[in-house]
Coordinates of C-alpha atoms and ligand atoms in Angstrom, one line a residue:
M7 CA 20.6 31.4 -15.9
K8 CA 24.0 32.7 -16.3
P9 CA 25.8 34.8 -19.0
G10 CA 26.6 32.6 -22.1
D11 CA 23.6 30.3 -21.6
L12 CA 21.5 29.7 -24.5
I13 CA 18.1 30.8 -23.5
E14 CA 14.4 31.1 -24.7
V15 CA 12.2 33.8 -23.5
E16 CA 8.5 34.3 -24.1
T17 CA 6.8 37.7 -23.7
K18 CA 3.2 38.6 -24.4
D19 CA 3.8 38.9 -28.1
K20 CA 7.0 37.1 -28.9
Q21 CA 9.4 34.3 -28.3
L22 CA 13.0 34.9 -28.5
K23 CA 16.0 32.5 -28.5
G24 CA 19.6 33.6 -28.0
V25 CA 22.6 33.9 -25.7
F26 CA 22.1 35.5 -22.4
M27 CA 24.3 38.5 -22.2
P28 CA 25.7 40.3 -19.1
N29 CA 24.3 43.8 -18.6
S30 CA 24.3 46.4 -15.8
S31 CA 20.5 47.0 -15.7
E32 CA 18.5 45.3 -12.9
K33 CA 15.2 45.7 -14.9
K34 CA 16.4 44.3 -18.2
L35 CA 17.6 41.1 -19.8
V36 CA 19.8 41.2 -22.8
I37 CA 19.8 38.5 -25.4
K38 CA 22.3 38.1 -28.2
L39 CA 20.2 36.6 -31.2
T40 CA 21.7 34.5 -33.9
S41 CA 21.5 37.4 -36.3
G42 CA 24.2 38.9 -34.0
Y43 CA 22.0 41.8 -32.7
N44 CA 21.4 42.2 -29.1
V45 CA 17.9 42.8 -27.8
G46 CA 16.9 44.1 -24.4
I47 CA 13.6 42.9 -22.8
L48 CA 12.0 44.3 -19.6
K49 CA 12.0 41.7 -17.0
K50 CA 8.5 42.7 -16.1
N51 CA 7.2 41.7 -19.5
I52 CA 8.7 38.3 -19.5
K53 CA 6.0 35.5 -19.1
K54 CA 8.3 32.5 -19.3
S55 CA 12.1 31.7 -19.7
K56 CA 14.1 28.6 -19.9
V57 CA 17.7 27.6 -20.3
L58 CA 18.2 25.4 -23.4
K59 CA 22.0 24.9 -23.0
E60 CA 24.3 26.0 -20.4
Y61 CA 27.4 27.9 -21.4
E62 CA 30.7 26.1 -21.1
E63 CA 34.1 27.7 -21.6
K64 CA 35.9 25.2 -23.6
K65 CA 39.3 24.3 -22.3
V66 CA 41.9 24.2 -25.0
K67 CA 44.6 21.7 -24.6
K68 CA 47.9 23.3 -25.3
G69 CA 50.7 21.8 -27.5
E70 CA 48.1 19.8 -29.5
H71 CA 49.1 21.4 -32.7
K72 CA 52.2 19.8 -34.0
H73 CA 54.3 21.5 -36.7
Q74 CA 53.1 20.2 -40.2
K75 CA 56.0 19.6 -42.5
G76 CA 56.0 21.2 -45.9
K77 CA 53.5 23.8 -44.9
K78 CA 54.4 27.5 -44.4
T79 CA 54.4 29.1 -41.1
I80 CA 52.6 32.3 -40.4
T81 CA 52.5 34.3 -37.2
I82 CA 49.3 36.0 -36.3
L83 CA 50.1 39.2 -34.2
H84 CA 47.1 40.6 -32.3
T85 CA 46.9 44.1 -31.7
G86 CA 43.2 44.5 -30.8
G87 CA 39.9 45.3 -32.4
T88 CA 37.1 42.9 -33.2
V89 CA 38.8 40.4 -35.3
A90 CA 40.4 37.9 -33.1
S91 CA 38.2 38.7 -30.1
K92 CA 35.0 37.4 -28.7
V93 CA 32.7 38.1 -25.9
D94 CA 33.8 37.0 -22.5
Y95 CA 30.5 35.9 -20.9
E96 CA 31.9 36.3 -17.4
T97 CA 32.6 39.9 -17.9
G98 CA 30.6 40.9 -20.8
G99 CA 33.6 42.6 -22.4
V100 CA 35.3 41.6 -25.7
V101 CA 38.5 39.8 -25.1
A102 CA 41.5 38.9 -27.3
K103 CA 41.9 35.3 -28.1
F104 CA 45.6 35.0 -29.1
T105 CA 47.3 31.6 -28.3
P106 CA 47.7 29.5 -31.5
E107 CA 45.4 26.8 -29.8
E108 CA 42.6 29.3 -29.1
L109 CA 43.0 30.9 -32.6
I110 CA 42.8 27.5 -34.1
E111 CA 39.9 26.6 -32.0
M112 CA 38.1 29.8 -33.3
F113 CA 39.1 29.4 -36.8
P114 CA 40.1 25.7 -37.4
E115 CA 40.4 26.0 -41.1
I116 CA 43.6 28.0 -40.9
E117 CA 45.5 25.1 -39.6
K118 CA 44.8 23.1 -42.7
V119 CA 46.6 25.7 -44.8
A120 CA 49.7 26.7 -42.6
N121 CA 51.4 26.3 -39.4
I122 CA 50.2 29.0 -37.0
K123 CA 52.2 30.9 -34.3
S124 CA 50.6 33.6 -32.4
R125 CA 51.9 36.7 -30.5
L126 CA 50.0 39.3 -28.5
I127 CA 51.0 42.9 -28.9
G128 CA 48.0 44.4 -27.2
N129 CA 44.4 44.7 -27.2
F130 CA 43.8 48.2 -28.5
M131 CA 40.8 49.8 -30.0
S132 CA 42.7 51.2 -32.9
E133 CA 41.7 54.7 -32.4
N134 CA 44.0 54.8 -29.4
L135 CA 47.1 53.8 -31.3
R136 CA 50.1 56.1 -31.5
F137 CA 53.2 56.3 -33.4
E138 CA 55.3 54.4 -30.8
D139 CA 52.8 51.6 -31.3
Y140 CA 53.6 51.4 -35.0
N141 CA 57.3 51.1 -34.0
K142 CA 56.6 48.3 -31.6
I143 CA 54.4 46.4 -34.3
A144 CA 57.0 46.7 -36.9
K145 CA 59.8 45.6 -34.6
V146 CA 57.8 42.4 -33.7
I147 CA 57.1 41.9 -37.4
K148 CA 60.8 42.2 -38.2
E149 CA 61.7 39.6 -35.4
E150 CA 59.0 37.1 -36.6
L151 CA 59.9 37.3 -40.2
E152 CA 63.5 36.1 -39.2
E153 CA 61.8 32.7 -38.7
V154 CA 58.3 32.6 -40.4
D155 CA 57.0 33.1 -44.0
G156 CA 54.5 35.7 -43.2
V157 CA 52.9 37.8 -40.6
I158 CA 49.1 38.6 -40.3
V159 CA 48.3 41.5 -38.0
T160 CA 44.9 41.5 -36.5
H161 CA 43.8 45.0 -36.0
G162 CA 40.8 47.2 -35.3
T163 CA 39.3 48.5 -38.5
D164 CA 39.0 52.2 -37.6
T165 CA 42.5 53.2 -38.2
L166 CA 43.9 50.1 -40.0
H167 CA 44.8 51.9 -43.1
Y168 CA 47.0 54.4 -41.1
T169 CA 48.8 51.4 -39.5
S170 CA 49.2 49.6 -43.0
A171 CA 50.6 52.9 -44.4
A172 CA 52.9 53.4 -41.4
L173 CA 54.2 49.8 -41.5
S174 CA 54.8 50.1 -45.2
F175 CA 57.3 53.0 -44.5
I176 CA 58.9 51.6 -41.4
L177 CA 59.7 48.2 -42.9
Q178 CA 62.2 49.1 -45.5
G179 CA 63.4 46.1 -47.5
L180 CA 60.4 43.8 -46.6
S181 CA 60.5 40.7 -48.7
K182 CA 57.8 38.5 -47.1
P183 CA 54.0 39.2 -46.8
V184 CA 52.4 41.2 -44.0
L185 CA 48.6 41.4 -44.2
L186 CA 46.4 43.4 -41.8
V187 CA 43.2 41.8 -41.1
G188 CA 40.2 43.3 -39.4
A189 CA 36.6 42.5 -38.9
Q190 CA 33.5 44.7 -38.7
R191 CA 31.5 42.1 -36.7
S192 CA 33.0 40.2 -33.7
S193 CA 33.6 36.4 -34.2
D194 CA 30.6 35.3 -32.0
R195 CA 28.1 37.2 -34.4
G196 CA 26.4 35.2 -37.0
S197 CA 27.4 37.9 -39.6
S198 CA 31.1 37.9 -38.4
D199 CA 33.5 38.5 -41.1
A200 CA 36.4 37.6 -38.8
A201 CA 36.9 33.9 -39.9
M202 CA 36.6 34.6 -43.6
N203 CA 39.1 37.5 -43.6
L204 CA 41.5 35.5 -41.7
I205 CA 41.2 32.4 -43.6
C206 CA 41.6 34.4 -46.9
A207 CA 44.7 36.1 -45.6
V208 CA 46.3 32.8 -44.8
E209 CA 45.4 31.4 -48.2
F210 CA 46.8 34.4 -50.0
M211 CA 50.0 34.3 -48.1
V212 CA 50.6 30.7 -48.7
N213 CA 49.6 30.8 -52.4
S214 CA 51.2 33.9 -53.7
K215 CA 54.6 35.6 -53.8
F216 CA 53.2 38.8 -52.2
N217 CA 56.0 40.5 -50.2
E218 CA 54.6 43.9 -49.2
V219 CA 52.2 45.2 -46.6
G220 CA 48.6 44.7 -47.6
V221 CA 45.1 44.5 -46.2
C222 CA 42.7 41.6 -46.4
M223 CA 39.0 42.2 -46.0
H224 CA 35.5 41.4 -47.7
R225 CA 35.3 42.3 -51.2
A226 CA 31.6 42.9 -51.2
M227 CA 28.7 42.6 -49.0
D228 CA 28.4 38.8 -49.5
D229 CA 30.6 36.0 -48.4
D230 CA 32.1 35.2 -51.7
F231 CA 35.5 36.8 -52.0
C232 CA 38.1 38.7 -50.0
V233 CA 40.1 41.3 -51.6
I234 CA 43.8 42.1 -51.1
L235 CA 44.5 45.8 -51.0
P236 CA 47.7 47.7 -51.3
G237 CA 48.5 48.8 -47.7
L238 CA 49.4 52.3 -48.7
K239 CA 46.5 52.9 -51.1
C240 CA 43.3 51.8 -49.3
R241 CA 41.0 53.4 -46.8
K242 CA 37.9 52.5 -44.6
L243 CA 34.9 54.1 -46.5
H244 CA 32.1 52.7 -44.4
S245 CA 31.5 52.8 -40.8
S246 CA 29.7 49.3 -40.5
R247 CA 29.6 47.4 -43.9
R248 CA 31.9 44.3 -44.1
D249 CA 33.4 45.6 -47.5
A250 CA 34.3 48.9 -45.8
F251 CA 37.8 49.0 -47.2
K252 CA 38.3 50.1 -50.8
V253 CA 41.5 50.7 -52.9
I254 CA 42.3 54.3 -53.6
N255 CA 43.9 55.6 -56.8
E256 CA 45.4 52.1 -57.6
D257 CA 44.6 48.5 -58.6
I258 CA 43.8 45.8 -56.1
V259 CA 46.5 43.3 -55.5
G260 CA 44.4 40.2 -55.6
E261 CA 41.3 38.3 -54.5
V262 CA 40.7 35.1 -52.7
D263 CA 37.5 33.1 -53.6
Y264 CA 36.4 31.8 -50.2
R265 CA 34.3 29.0 -51.6
T266 CA 37.0 27.4 -53.7
K267 CA 40.0 29.0 -51.9
K268 CA 41.3 30.0 -55.4
V269 CA 43.8 32.9 -55.2
H270 CA 43.8 35.4 -58.1
I271 CA 46.8 37.6 -58.4
F272 CA 46.6 40.7 -60.5
R273 CA 50.2 41.9 -60.6
G274 CA 53.7 40.9 -60.1
F275 CA 55.9 41.6 -56.9
E276 CA 59.4 42.9 -57.1
N277 CA 62.1 40.7 -55.9
K278 CA 63.7 42.2 -52.7
S279 CA 66.7 41.5 -50.4
N280 CA 66.0 39.8 -47.3
D281 CA 67.0 42.5 -44.9
I282 CA 64.5 44.5 -43.2
V283 CA 65.7 47.9 -41.9
L284 CA 63.4 49.6 -39.4
R285 CA 62.9 53.3 -40.1
E286 CA 60.8 54.2 -37.3
F287 CA 58.5 57.1 -36.3
N288 CA 59.6 59.8 -33.9
P289 CA 56.8 59.6 -31.5
D290 CA 57.1 63.2 -30.7
V291 CA 56.6 64.5 -34.1
K292 CA 53.5 66.6 -34.4
V293 CA 51.6 66.8 -37.7
G294 CA 48.1 68.2 -38.1
I295 CA 45.3 67.8 -40.5
L296 CA 43.2 70.8 -41.3
K297 CA 39.9 70.2 -43.0
V298 CA 38.9 73.0 -45.4
R299 CA 35.2 73.8 -45.4
P300 CA 33.1 77.0 -46.1
N301 CA 33.4 79.7 -43.3
I302 CA 36.7 78.5 -41.9
F303 CA 38.4 80.9 -39.5
A304 CA 42.1 82.0 -39.6
E305 CA 42.5 81.4 -35.9
E306 CA 42.2 77.7 -36.4
L307 CA 45.6 77.9 -38.1
E308 CA 47.2 79.3 -35.0
I309 CA 47.4 75.9 -33.2
Y310 CA 49.6 74.6 -35.8
D311 CA 52.4 77.2 -35.0
K312 CA 54.1 74.8 -32.6
F313 CA 53.6 71.7 -34.9
D314 CA 56.3 70.2 -37.2
G315 CA 54.1 69.7 -40.3
L316 CA 50.5 70.3 -41.5
V317 CA 48.4 68.4 -44.1
I318 CA 45.5 70.4 -45.6
E319 CA 42.5 68.4 -46.5
G320 CA 41.6 70.8 -49.3
T321 CA 38.6 70.8 -51.5
G322 CA 38.4 69.6 -55.0
L323 CA 41.9 69.7 -56.8
G324 CA 43.6 71.1 -53.5
H325 CA 42.0 74.4 -52.4
I326 CA 41.6 76.5 -49.4
S327 CA 39.8 79.9 -49.0
I328 CA 42.4 82.6 -49.2
L329 CA 40.7 85.1 -51.5
T330 CA 37.7 87.5 -51.8
H331 CA 36.8 88.0 -48.0
K332 CA 38.8 89.5 -45.1
E333 CA 38.8 86.4 -43.0
N334 CA 40.1 84.5 -46.1
E335 CA 42.9 87.0 -46.6
K336 CA 43.8 86.5 -42.8
I337 CA 43.9 82.8 -43.7
Y338 CA 46.3 83.5 -46.5
S339 CA 48.9 85.4 -44.4
K340 CA 48.8 82.8 -41.5
L341 CA 49.3 80.1 -44.1
K342 CA 52.3 82.0 -45.7
K343 CA 53.9 82.2 -42.2
L344 CA 53.4 78.5 -41.6
C345 CA 54.9 77.5 -44.9
K346 CA 58.1 79.3 -43.8
K347 CA 58.2 77.2 -40.6
M348 CA 57.2 73.8 -41.6
P349 CA 56.1 71.6 -44.6
V350 CA 52.4 72.3 -45.4
V351 CA 51.2 69.7 -47.7
M352 CA 48.0 69.8 -49.8
S353 CA 45.7 66.6 -50.2
T354 CA 42.2 66.4 -51.4
Q355 CA 39.2 65.6 -49.3
C356 CA 37.7 64.0 -52.5
I357 CA 39.8 61.0 -51.5
F358 CA 39.9 59.7 -55.1
G359 CA 42.0 61.6 -57.7
R360 CA 45.0 63.8 -57.6
V361 CA 45.7 67.2 -56.3
N362 CA 46.4 69.7 -59.2
M363 CA 47.1 73.2 -58.0
N364 CA 47.9 74.4 -61.5
V365 CA 44.3 74.6 -62.7
Y366 CA 42.7 77.5 -60.7
N367 CA 44.3 80.8 -59.4
V368 CA 44.0 79.8 -55.9
G369 CA 46.1 76.7 -56.4
R370 CA 48.9 78.8 -58.1
E371 CA 48.9 81.3 -55.2
L372 CA 49.1 78.4 -52.7
M373 CA 52.1 77.0 -54.6
D374 CA 53.6 80.5 -54.6
I375 CA 53.7 80.7 -50.8
G376 CA 55.1 77.3 -50.6
V377 CA 52.2 74.7 -50.1
L378 CA 53.5 71.4 -51.2
G379 CA 51.9 68.3 -52.6
N380 CA 51.1 69.3 -56.2
Y381 CA 50.1 66.2 -58.2
S382 CA 49.9 63.9 -55.2
D383 CA 47.2 61.3 -55.3
M384 CA 47.9 60.2 -51.7
H385 CA 44.6 60.5 -49.7
P386 CA 44.8 62.7 -46.5
E387 CA 45.6 60.0 -44.0
L388 CA 48.4 58.6 -46.2
T389 CA 49.8 62.1 -46.6
Y390 CA 49.6 62.5 -42.8
I391 CA 51.5 59.2 -42.2
K392 CA 54.0 59.9 -44.9
L393 CA 54.7 63.4 -43.7
A394 CA 55.1 62.3 -40.1
W395 CA 57.5 59.5 -41.1
L396 CA 59.5 61.7 -43.2
L397 CA 59.9 64.4 -40.6
S398 CA 61.0 61.4 -38.2
N399 CA 63.7 60.4 -40.6
F400 CA 64.9 63.2 -42.9
D401 CA 66.1 66.9 -42.8
D402 CA 63.8 69.7 -44.1
K403 CA 65.2 69.7 -47.4
E404 CA 64.9 65.9 -47.9
V405 CA 61.3 66.1 -46.6
K406 CA 60.2 68.5 -49.2
E407 CA 61.8 66.4 -52.0
L408 CA 60.8 63.0 -50.9
L409 CA 57.1 64.1 -50.5
H410 CA 56.9 64.2 -54.2
E411 CA 58.6 61.0 -54.8
D412 CA 57.4 57.4 -54.8
L413 CA 59.2 55.6 -52.0
R414 CA 57.0 52.5 -51.4
G415 CA 54.2 52.7 -53.8
E416 CA 52.4 55.6 -52.2
F417 CA 52.5 58.1 -55.0
N418 CA 50.9 56.6 -58.1
K419 CA 52.5 58.5 -61.0
R420 CA 50.2 56.6 -63.6
L421 CA 47.0 58.2 -62.5
S422 CA 45.9 61.0 -64.8
T423 CA 46.6 64.4 -63.5
S424 CA 43.2 66.1 -63.7
H425 CA 39.8 66.2 -65.4
L426 CA 41.3 68.7 -67.7
D427 CA 43.9 66.2 -69.4
Ligands
LIG30 N1 36.8 50.6 -32.8 C1 37.3 49.2 -33.2 C2 38.8 49.6 -33.6 O1 39.1 50.1 -34.6 C3 36.5 48.7 -34.4 C4 37.0 47.4 -34.9 O2 37.5 46.6 -34.1 O3 36.9 47.3 -36.1 O4 39.6 49.0 -33.0

């Protein structure tokens, strides 16, 4: 048998059916079950095995997909992650599938809705992305949008919300839809969310006037709906569930009913000019995030001396320990010095809700020494991206002002200011 073959294996107490997966152990045989899970079986325990169907790599004919008049054209840009990938049975690795023919072969329904173009940017695990990658993705989006009606960016889920925030800032004047789509399970697993997320993204683009950066993922654990989240106000909140992404301090943009393909839109979209101006990140800008927790030490703040900015992931309404203990007093003086050198911005590790440094003494002390971010409802990762982008494009005075302004929908002024209102 060879990798990719559908096989049946019998041991003393069970019979298993699945795809034979490559693996490095001499002693074990690995099978991918239809549930998507892999099981390893010790070869010595196998009583019988047989090949039910040999693996055949389908050859896709190029140029088979003609332009369909009257249908919108969408470019799928692949940057990596699980979503437009499948296991390569030759190597056992997950590989990107990115030509239009291969994408259509994997997800045939998308072609019924739109003309599909595709472009490969890379095959990154999203934790490896850097600011220069955001610039590159944005540049390709701009180029594509000169010709097509919308762009879908297939992306690893781990840092997808950082990228959606970054693109929202870079793509100034965006007047067409950009949707980031990820998947928690790869497309060759029975429980994969890749096809549904992608199909819903195409449906939403074709059937709405959405003209911003958004994210399209499962709405709940079942396969009924996808949700369209604002790219700036969402976050991955679960490590494995397919509905891992949730809206933060905002309303969702819309939903797509996967069964009927009906699109629900919950708000209007501003008319914008057609000229995208790229306002890129400076790849060398250094911003840190400091997570506040009990028993924090002042020396941790020292490494930020050479940074350009710092986000504090404060507790509650936006606090860090600066009072009542010698160590905390040291933190206070280090923080005071940092605030003189660079923007230090408070956010809340609660994720939901707003910073309000007016409520407790500590907050007022922090504002006195120059900690910024009061009333911000931007979650820590969004604050991080916004600060780095501001530092890349504006001078010190402007950075401090613009942090508290709503530039692209990142700062929700409608959200109530605190539990005390
Ligand atoms: N680690 C992967 C990534 O973010 C997970 C995924 O593809 O969703 O790229």
